[in-house]
Short mmCIF file of C-alpha atoms and ligand atoms in Angstrom, two decimals:
data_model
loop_
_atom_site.label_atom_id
_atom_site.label_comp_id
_atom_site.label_asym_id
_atom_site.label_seq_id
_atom_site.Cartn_x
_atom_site.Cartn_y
_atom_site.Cartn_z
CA UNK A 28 -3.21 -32.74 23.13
CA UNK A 29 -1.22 -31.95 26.13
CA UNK A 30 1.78 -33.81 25.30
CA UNK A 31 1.49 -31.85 21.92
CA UNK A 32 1.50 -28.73 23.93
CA UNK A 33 4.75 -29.63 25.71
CA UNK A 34 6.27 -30.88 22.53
CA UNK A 35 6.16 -27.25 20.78
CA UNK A 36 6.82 -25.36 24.15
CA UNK A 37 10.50 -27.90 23.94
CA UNK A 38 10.80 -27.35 20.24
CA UNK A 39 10.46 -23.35 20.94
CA UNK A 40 12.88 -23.63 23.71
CA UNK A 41 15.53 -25.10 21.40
CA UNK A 42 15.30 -23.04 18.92
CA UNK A 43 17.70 -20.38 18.02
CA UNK A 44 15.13 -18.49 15.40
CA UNK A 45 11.40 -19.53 16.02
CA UNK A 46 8.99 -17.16 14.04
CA UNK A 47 5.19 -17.65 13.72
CA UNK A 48 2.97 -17.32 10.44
CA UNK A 49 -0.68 -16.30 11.32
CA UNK A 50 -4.08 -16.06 9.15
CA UNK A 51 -7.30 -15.19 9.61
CA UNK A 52 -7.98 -18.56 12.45
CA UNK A 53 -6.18 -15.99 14.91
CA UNK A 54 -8.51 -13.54 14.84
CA UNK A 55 -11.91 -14.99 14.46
CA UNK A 56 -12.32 -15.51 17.64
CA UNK A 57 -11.98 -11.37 17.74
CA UNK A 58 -15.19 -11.58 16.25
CA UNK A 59 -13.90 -11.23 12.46
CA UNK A 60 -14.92 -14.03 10.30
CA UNK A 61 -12.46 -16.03 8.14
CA UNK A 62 -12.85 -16.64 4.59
CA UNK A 63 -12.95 -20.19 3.81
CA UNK A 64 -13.87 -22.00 7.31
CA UNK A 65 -17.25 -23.25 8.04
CA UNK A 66 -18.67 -20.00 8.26
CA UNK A 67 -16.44 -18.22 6.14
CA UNK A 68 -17.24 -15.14 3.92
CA UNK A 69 -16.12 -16.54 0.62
CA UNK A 70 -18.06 -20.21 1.87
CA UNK A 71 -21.39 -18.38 2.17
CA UNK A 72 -21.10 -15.85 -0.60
CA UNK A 73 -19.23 -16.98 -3.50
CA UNK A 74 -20.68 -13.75 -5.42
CA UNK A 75 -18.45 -11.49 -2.72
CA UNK A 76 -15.33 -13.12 -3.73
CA UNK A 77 -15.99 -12.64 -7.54
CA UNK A 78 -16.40 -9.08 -6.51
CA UNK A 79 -13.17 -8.77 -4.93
CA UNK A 80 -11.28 -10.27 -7.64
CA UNK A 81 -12.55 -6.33 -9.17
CA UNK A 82 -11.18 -3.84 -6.40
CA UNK A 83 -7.74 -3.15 -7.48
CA UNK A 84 -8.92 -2.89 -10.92
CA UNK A 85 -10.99 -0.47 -9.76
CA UNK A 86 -8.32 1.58 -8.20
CA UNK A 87 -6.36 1.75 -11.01
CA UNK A 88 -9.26 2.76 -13.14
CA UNK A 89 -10.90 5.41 -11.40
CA UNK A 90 -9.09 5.94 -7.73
CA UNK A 91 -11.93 8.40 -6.77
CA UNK A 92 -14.64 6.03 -7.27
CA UNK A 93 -12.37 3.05 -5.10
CA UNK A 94 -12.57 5.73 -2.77
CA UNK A 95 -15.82 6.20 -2.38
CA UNK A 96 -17.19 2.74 -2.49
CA UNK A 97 -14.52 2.48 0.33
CA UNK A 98 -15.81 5.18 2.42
CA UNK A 99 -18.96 4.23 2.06
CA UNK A 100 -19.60 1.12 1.97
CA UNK A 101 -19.05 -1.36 4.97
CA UNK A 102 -16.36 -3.69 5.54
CA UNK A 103 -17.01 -7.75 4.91
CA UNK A 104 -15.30 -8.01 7.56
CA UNK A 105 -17.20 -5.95 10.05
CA UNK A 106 -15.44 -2.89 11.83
CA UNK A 107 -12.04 -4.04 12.18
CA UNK A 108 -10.84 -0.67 13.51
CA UNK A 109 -12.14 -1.28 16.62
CA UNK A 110 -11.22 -4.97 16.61
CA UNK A 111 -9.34 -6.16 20.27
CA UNK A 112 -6.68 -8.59 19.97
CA UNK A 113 -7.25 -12.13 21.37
CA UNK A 114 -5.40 -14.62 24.17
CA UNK A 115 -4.00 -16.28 20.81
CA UNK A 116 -2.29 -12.94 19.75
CA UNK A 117 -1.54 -12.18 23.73
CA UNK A 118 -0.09 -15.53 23.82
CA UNK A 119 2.36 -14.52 20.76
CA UNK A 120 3.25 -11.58 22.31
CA UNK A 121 4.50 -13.29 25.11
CA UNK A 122 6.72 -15.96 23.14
CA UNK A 123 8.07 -12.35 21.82
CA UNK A 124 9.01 -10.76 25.35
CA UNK A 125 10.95 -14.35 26.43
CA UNK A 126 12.85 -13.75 23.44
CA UNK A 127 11.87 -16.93 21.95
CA UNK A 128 9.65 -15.49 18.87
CA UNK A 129 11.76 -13.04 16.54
CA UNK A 130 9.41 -12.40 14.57
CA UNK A 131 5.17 -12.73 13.01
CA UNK A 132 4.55 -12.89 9.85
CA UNK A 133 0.86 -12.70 9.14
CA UNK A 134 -1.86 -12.54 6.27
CA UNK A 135 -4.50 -10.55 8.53
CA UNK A 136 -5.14 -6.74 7.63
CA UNK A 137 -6.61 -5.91 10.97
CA UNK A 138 -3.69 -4.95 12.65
CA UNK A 139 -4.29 -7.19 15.67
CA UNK A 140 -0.68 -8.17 16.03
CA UNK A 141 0.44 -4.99 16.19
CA UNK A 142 -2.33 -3.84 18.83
CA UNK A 143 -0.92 -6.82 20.85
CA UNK A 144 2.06 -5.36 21.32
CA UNK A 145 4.67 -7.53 18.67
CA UNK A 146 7.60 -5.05 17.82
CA UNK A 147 8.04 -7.52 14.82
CA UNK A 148 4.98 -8.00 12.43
CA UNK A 149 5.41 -8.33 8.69
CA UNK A 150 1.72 -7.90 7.31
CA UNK A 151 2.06 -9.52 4.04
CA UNK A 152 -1.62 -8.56 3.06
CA UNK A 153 -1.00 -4.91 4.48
CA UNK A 154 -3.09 -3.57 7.35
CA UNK A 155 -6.58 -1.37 7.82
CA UNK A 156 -4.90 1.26 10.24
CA UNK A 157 -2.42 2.41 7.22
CA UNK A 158 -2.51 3.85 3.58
CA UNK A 159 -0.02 3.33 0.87
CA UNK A 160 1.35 4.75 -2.42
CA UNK A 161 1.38 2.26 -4.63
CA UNK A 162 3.91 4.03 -6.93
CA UNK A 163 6.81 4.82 -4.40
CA UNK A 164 5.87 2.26 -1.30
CA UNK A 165 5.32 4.81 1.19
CA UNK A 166 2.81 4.14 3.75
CA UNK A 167 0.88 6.28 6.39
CA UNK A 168 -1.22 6.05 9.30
CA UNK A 169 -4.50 6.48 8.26
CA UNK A 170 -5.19 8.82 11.00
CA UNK A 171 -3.00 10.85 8.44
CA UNK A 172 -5.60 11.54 6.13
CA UNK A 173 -9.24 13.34 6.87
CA UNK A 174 -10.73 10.80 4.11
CA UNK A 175 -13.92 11.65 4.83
CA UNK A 176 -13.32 15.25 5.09
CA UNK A 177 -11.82 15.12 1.64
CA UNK A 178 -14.68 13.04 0.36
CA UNK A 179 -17.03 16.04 1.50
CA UNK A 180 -14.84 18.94 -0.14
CA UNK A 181 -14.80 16.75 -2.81
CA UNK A 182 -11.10 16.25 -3.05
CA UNK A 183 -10.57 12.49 -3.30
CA UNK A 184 -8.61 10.65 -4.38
CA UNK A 185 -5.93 11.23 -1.03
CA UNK A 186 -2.75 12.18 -2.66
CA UNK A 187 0.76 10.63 -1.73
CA UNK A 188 3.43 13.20 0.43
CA UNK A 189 6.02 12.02 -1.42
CA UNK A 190 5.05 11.03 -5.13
CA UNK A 191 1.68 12.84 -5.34
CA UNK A 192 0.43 9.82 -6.58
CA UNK A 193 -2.90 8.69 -5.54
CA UNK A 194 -3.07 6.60 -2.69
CA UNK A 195 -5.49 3.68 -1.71
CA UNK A 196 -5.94 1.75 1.80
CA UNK A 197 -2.73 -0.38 2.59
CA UNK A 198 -4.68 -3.60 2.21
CA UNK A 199 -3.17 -5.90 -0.88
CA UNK A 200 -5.98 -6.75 -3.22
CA UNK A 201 -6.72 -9.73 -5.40
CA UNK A 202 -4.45 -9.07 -8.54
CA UNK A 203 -2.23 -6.70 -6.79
CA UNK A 204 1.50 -7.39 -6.22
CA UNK A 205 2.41 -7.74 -3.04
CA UNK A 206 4.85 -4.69 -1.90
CA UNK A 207 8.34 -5.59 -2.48
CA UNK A 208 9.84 -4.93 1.13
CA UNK A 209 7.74 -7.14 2.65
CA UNK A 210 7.38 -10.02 0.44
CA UNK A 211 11.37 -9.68 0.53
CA UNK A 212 11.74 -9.66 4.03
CA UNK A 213 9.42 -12.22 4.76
CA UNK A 214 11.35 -14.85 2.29
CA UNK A 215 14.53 -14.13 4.43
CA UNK A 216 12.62 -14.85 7.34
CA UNK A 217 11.54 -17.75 6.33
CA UNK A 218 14.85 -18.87 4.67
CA UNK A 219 16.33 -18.53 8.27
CA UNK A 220 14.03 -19.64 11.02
CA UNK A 221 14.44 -22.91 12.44
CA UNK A 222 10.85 -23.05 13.81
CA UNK A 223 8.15 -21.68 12.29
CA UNK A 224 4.61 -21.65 14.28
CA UNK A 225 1.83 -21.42 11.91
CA UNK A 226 -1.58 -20.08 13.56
CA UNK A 227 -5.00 -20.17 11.62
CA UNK A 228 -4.16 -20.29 8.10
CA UNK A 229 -5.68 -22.79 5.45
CA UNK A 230 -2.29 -21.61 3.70
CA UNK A 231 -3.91 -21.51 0.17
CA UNK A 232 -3.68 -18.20 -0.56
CA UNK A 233 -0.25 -17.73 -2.48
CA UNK A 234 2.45 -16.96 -2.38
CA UNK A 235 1.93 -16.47 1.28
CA UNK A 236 1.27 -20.22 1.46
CA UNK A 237 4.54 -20.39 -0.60
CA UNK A 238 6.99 -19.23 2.85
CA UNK A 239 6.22 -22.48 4.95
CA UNK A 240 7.13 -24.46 1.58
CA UNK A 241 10.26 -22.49 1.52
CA UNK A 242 10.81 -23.33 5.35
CA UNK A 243 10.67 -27.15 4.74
CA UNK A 244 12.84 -27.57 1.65
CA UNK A 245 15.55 -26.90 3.81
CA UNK A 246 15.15 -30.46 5.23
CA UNK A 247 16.17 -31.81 1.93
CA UNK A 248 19.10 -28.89 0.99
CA UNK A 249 22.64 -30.59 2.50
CA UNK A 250 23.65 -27.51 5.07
CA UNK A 251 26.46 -28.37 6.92
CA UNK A 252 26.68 -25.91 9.27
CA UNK A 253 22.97 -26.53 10.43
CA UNK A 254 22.98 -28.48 13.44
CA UNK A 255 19.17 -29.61 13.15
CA UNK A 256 16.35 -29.11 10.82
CA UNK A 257 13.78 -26.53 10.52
CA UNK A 258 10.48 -27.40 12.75
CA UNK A 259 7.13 -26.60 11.38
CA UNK A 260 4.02 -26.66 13.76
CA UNK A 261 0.58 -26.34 13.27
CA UNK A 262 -1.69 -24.82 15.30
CA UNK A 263 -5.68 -25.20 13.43
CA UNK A 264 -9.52 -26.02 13.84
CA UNK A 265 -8.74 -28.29 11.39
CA UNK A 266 -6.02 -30.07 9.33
CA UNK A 267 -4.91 -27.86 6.03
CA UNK A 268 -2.86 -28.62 2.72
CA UNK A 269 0.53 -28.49 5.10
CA UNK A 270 -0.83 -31.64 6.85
CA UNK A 271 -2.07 -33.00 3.73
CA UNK A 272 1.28 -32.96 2.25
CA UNK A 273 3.89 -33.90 5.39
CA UNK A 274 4.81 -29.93 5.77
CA UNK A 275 4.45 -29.41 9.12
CA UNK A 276 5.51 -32.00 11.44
CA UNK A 277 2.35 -32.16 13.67
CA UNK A 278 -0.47 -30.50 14.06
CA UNK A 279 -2.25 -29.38 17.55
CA UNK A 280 -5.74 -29.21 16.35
CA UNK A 281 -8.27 -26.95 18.28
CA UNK A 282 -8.70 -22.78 18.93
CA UNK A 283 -5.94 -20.72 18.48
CA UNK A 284 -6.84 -18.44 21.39
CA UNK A 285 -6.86 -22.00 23.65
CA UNK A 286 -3.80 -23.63 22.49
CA UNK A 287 -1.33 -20.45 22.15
CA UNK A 288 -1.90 -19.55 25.53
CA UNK A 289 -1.29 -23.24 26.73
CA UNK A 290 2.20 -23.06 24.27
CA UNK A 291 3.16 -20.10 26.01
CA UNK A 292 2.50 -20.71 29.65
CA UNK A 293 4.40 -24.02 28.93
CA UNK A 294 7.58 -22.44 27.10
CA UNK A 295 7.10 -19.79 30.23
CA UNK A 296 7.35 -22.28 32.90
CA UNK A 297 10.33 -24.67 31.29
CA UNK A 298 12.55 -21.78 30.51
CA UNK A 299 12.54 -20.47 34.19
CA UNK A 300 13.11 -23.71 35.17
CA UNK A 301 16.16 -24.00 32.91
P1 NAD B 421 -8.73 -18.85 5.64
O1 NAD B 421 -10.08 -18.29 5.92
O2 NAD B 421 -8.45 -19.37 4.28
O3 NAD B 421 -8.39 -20.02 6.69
C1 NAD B 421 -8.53 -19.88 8.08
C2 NAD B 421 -8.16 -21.19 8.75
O4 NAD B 421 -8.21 -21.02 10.16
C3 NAD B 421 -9.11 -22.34 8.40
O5 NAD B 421 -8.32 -23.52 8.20
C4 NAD B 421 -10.00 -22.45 9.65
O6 NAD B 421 -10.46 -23.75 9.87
C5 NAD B 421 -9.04 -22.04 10.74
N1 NAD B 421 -9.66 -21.44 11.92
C6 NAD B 421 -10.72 -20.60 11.98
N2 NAD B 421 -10.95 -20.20 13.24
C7 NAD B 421 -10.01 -20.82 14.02
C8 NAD B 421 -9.70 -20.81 15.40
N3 NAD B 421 -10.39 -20.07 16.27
N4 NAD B 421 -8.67 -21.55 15.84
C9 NAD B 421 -7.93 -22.29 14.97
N5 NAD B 421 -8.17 -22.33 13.65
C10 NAD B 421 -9.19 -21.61 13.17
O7 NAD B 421 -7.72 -17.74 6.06
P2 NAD B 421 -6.27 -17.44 5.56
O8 NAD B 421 -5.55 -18.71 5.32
O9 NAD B 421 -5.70 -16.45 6.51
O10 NAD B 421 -6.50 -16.74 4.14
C11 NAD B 421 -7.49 -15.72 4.00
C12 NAD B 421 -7.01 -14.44 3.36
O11 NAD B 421 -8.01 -13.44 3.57
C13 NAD B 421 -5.78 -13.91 4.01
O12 NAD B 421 -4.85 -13.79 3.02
C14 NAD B 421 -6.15 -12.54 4.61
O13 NAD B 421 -5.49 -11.51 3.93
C15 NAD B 421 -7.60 -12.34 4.36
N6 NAD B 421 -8.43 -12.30 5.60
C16 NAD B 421 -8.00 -11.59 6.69
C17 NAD B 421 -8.75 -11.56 7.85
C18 NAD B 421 -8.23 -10.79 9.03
O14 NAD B 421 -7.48 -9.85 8.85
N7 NAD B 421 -8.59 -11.16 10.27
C19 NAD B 421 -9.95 -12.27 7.92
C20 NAD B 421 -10.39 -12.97 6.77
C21 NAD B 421 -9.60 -12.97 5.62
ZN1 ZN B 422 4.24 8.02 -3.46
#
């Protein structure tokens, strides 16, 4: 494992545009599960992922009663608000201050990247700390909203600033599109990095699992002006369907929250040696 370690800490170092996609593997050792690992919520309880498949349905349906199922019911995924980020999302915030990581791109709604301290975070899935209209694409800070002071004056659903649309939790949804600006931006990104560090992710769910698919065909596009060829690294409890298939290049298998931290202190140490 080591040398694997001081292979991606030389691959990050020579790259011009390194950018890292994350899933939920980052943040279950933050103490919220992941979805289809051993002890994932969709392994144990098939019946909760049926229900899911419902919720955005829902919204459109009947936006007050999404609203109140949402206020009162409990999160799967336990109380994310309060969620801390990890040495794994510490360890990507560091890669970020030595200017070698432009930029995370990451499936998780809890918002731990952005707690970490990353100035660039494209949540693909959206995030539990913000709202958004799905009609005009705005999105809020939930601490915007008194939801459950509306829910007790009996004024739900929370109305968009802008549109006056209802609103619902920034979170993407089974069946819902994902919002434009970021599914845009997050192509781009991936149609430009020459490294991409991928933390966590069983990379399944599409068309996030499409951008690291995206990353590799550039090996077989002729561009001239590219010097080398994009890198793809895995970090994972276990091998995925990027193995499987020859996407990445290699895998370092173990705990995110172990192996980040070793990435960075390595990139750390060779670039102040440079
Ligand atoms: P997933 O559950 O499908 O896969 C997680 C992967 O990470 C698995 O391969 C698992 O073996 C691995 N893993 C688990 N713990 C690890 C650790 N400590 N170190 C290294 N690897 C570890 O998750 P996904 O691919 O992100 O897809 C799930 C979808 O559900 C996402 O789109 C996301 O929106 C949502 N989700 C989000 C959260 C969150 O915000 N934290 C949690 C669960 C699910
Ligand atoms: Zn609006």
């Amino acid at each position: 494992m080591d040398s694997l370690i001081e292979r991606a800490a030389t691959d990050l170092l020579k790259s011009n545009y390194a950018i890292a996609l994350t899933g939920a593997g980052m943040s279950t050792e933050s103490g919220i599960p992941d979805f289809r690992g051993p002890n994932g919520i969709w392994t144990k309880n098939p019946e909760a992922e049926r229900r899911a498949y419902e919720t955005y349905h829902n919204f459109l349906r009947n936006p007050k009663g999404y609203w109140e199922d949402v206020l009162s019911g409990r999160s799967m995924l336990g109380d994310l608000m309060s969620a801390r980020p990890n040495p794994g999302h510490e360890a990507l915030f560091e890669l970020e201050k030595l200017g070698i990581l432009k930029a995370v791109l990451t499936q998780n709604i809890d918002g731990l990247h952005v707690k970490a301290g990353n100035k660039r975070v494209l949540e693909y899935h959206g995030s539990v700390m913000k709202l958004r209209c799905p009609s005009c694409g705005t999105r809020y800070q939930r601490e915007e909203y008194d939801l459950q002071g509306l829910m007790r004056e009996d004024k739900l659903p929370p109305r968009c600033n802008r549109c006056s649309s209802p609103i619902k939790g920034d979170v993407v949804h089974f069946n819902e599109p994902i919002p434009s600006d970021v599914a845009e931006e997050s192509l781009e990104e991936a149609m430009k990095c020459d490294l991409m560090l991928i933390c966590g992710t069983s990379a399944v769910v599409y068309p996030f699992a499409q951008l690291p698919r995206v990353a590799r065909q550039r090996r077989f596009e002729e561009v001239p002006s590219m010097k080398s060829t994009t890198v793809i690294i895995e970090v994972n409890a276990e091998p995925t369907p990027l193995t499987a298939e020859g996407i990445s290049d290699y895998l370092i298998q173990g705990r995110t929250a172990e192996i980040l931290p070793l990435i960075a202190e390595a990139a750390k140490k060779a670039a102040s040696s440079q």
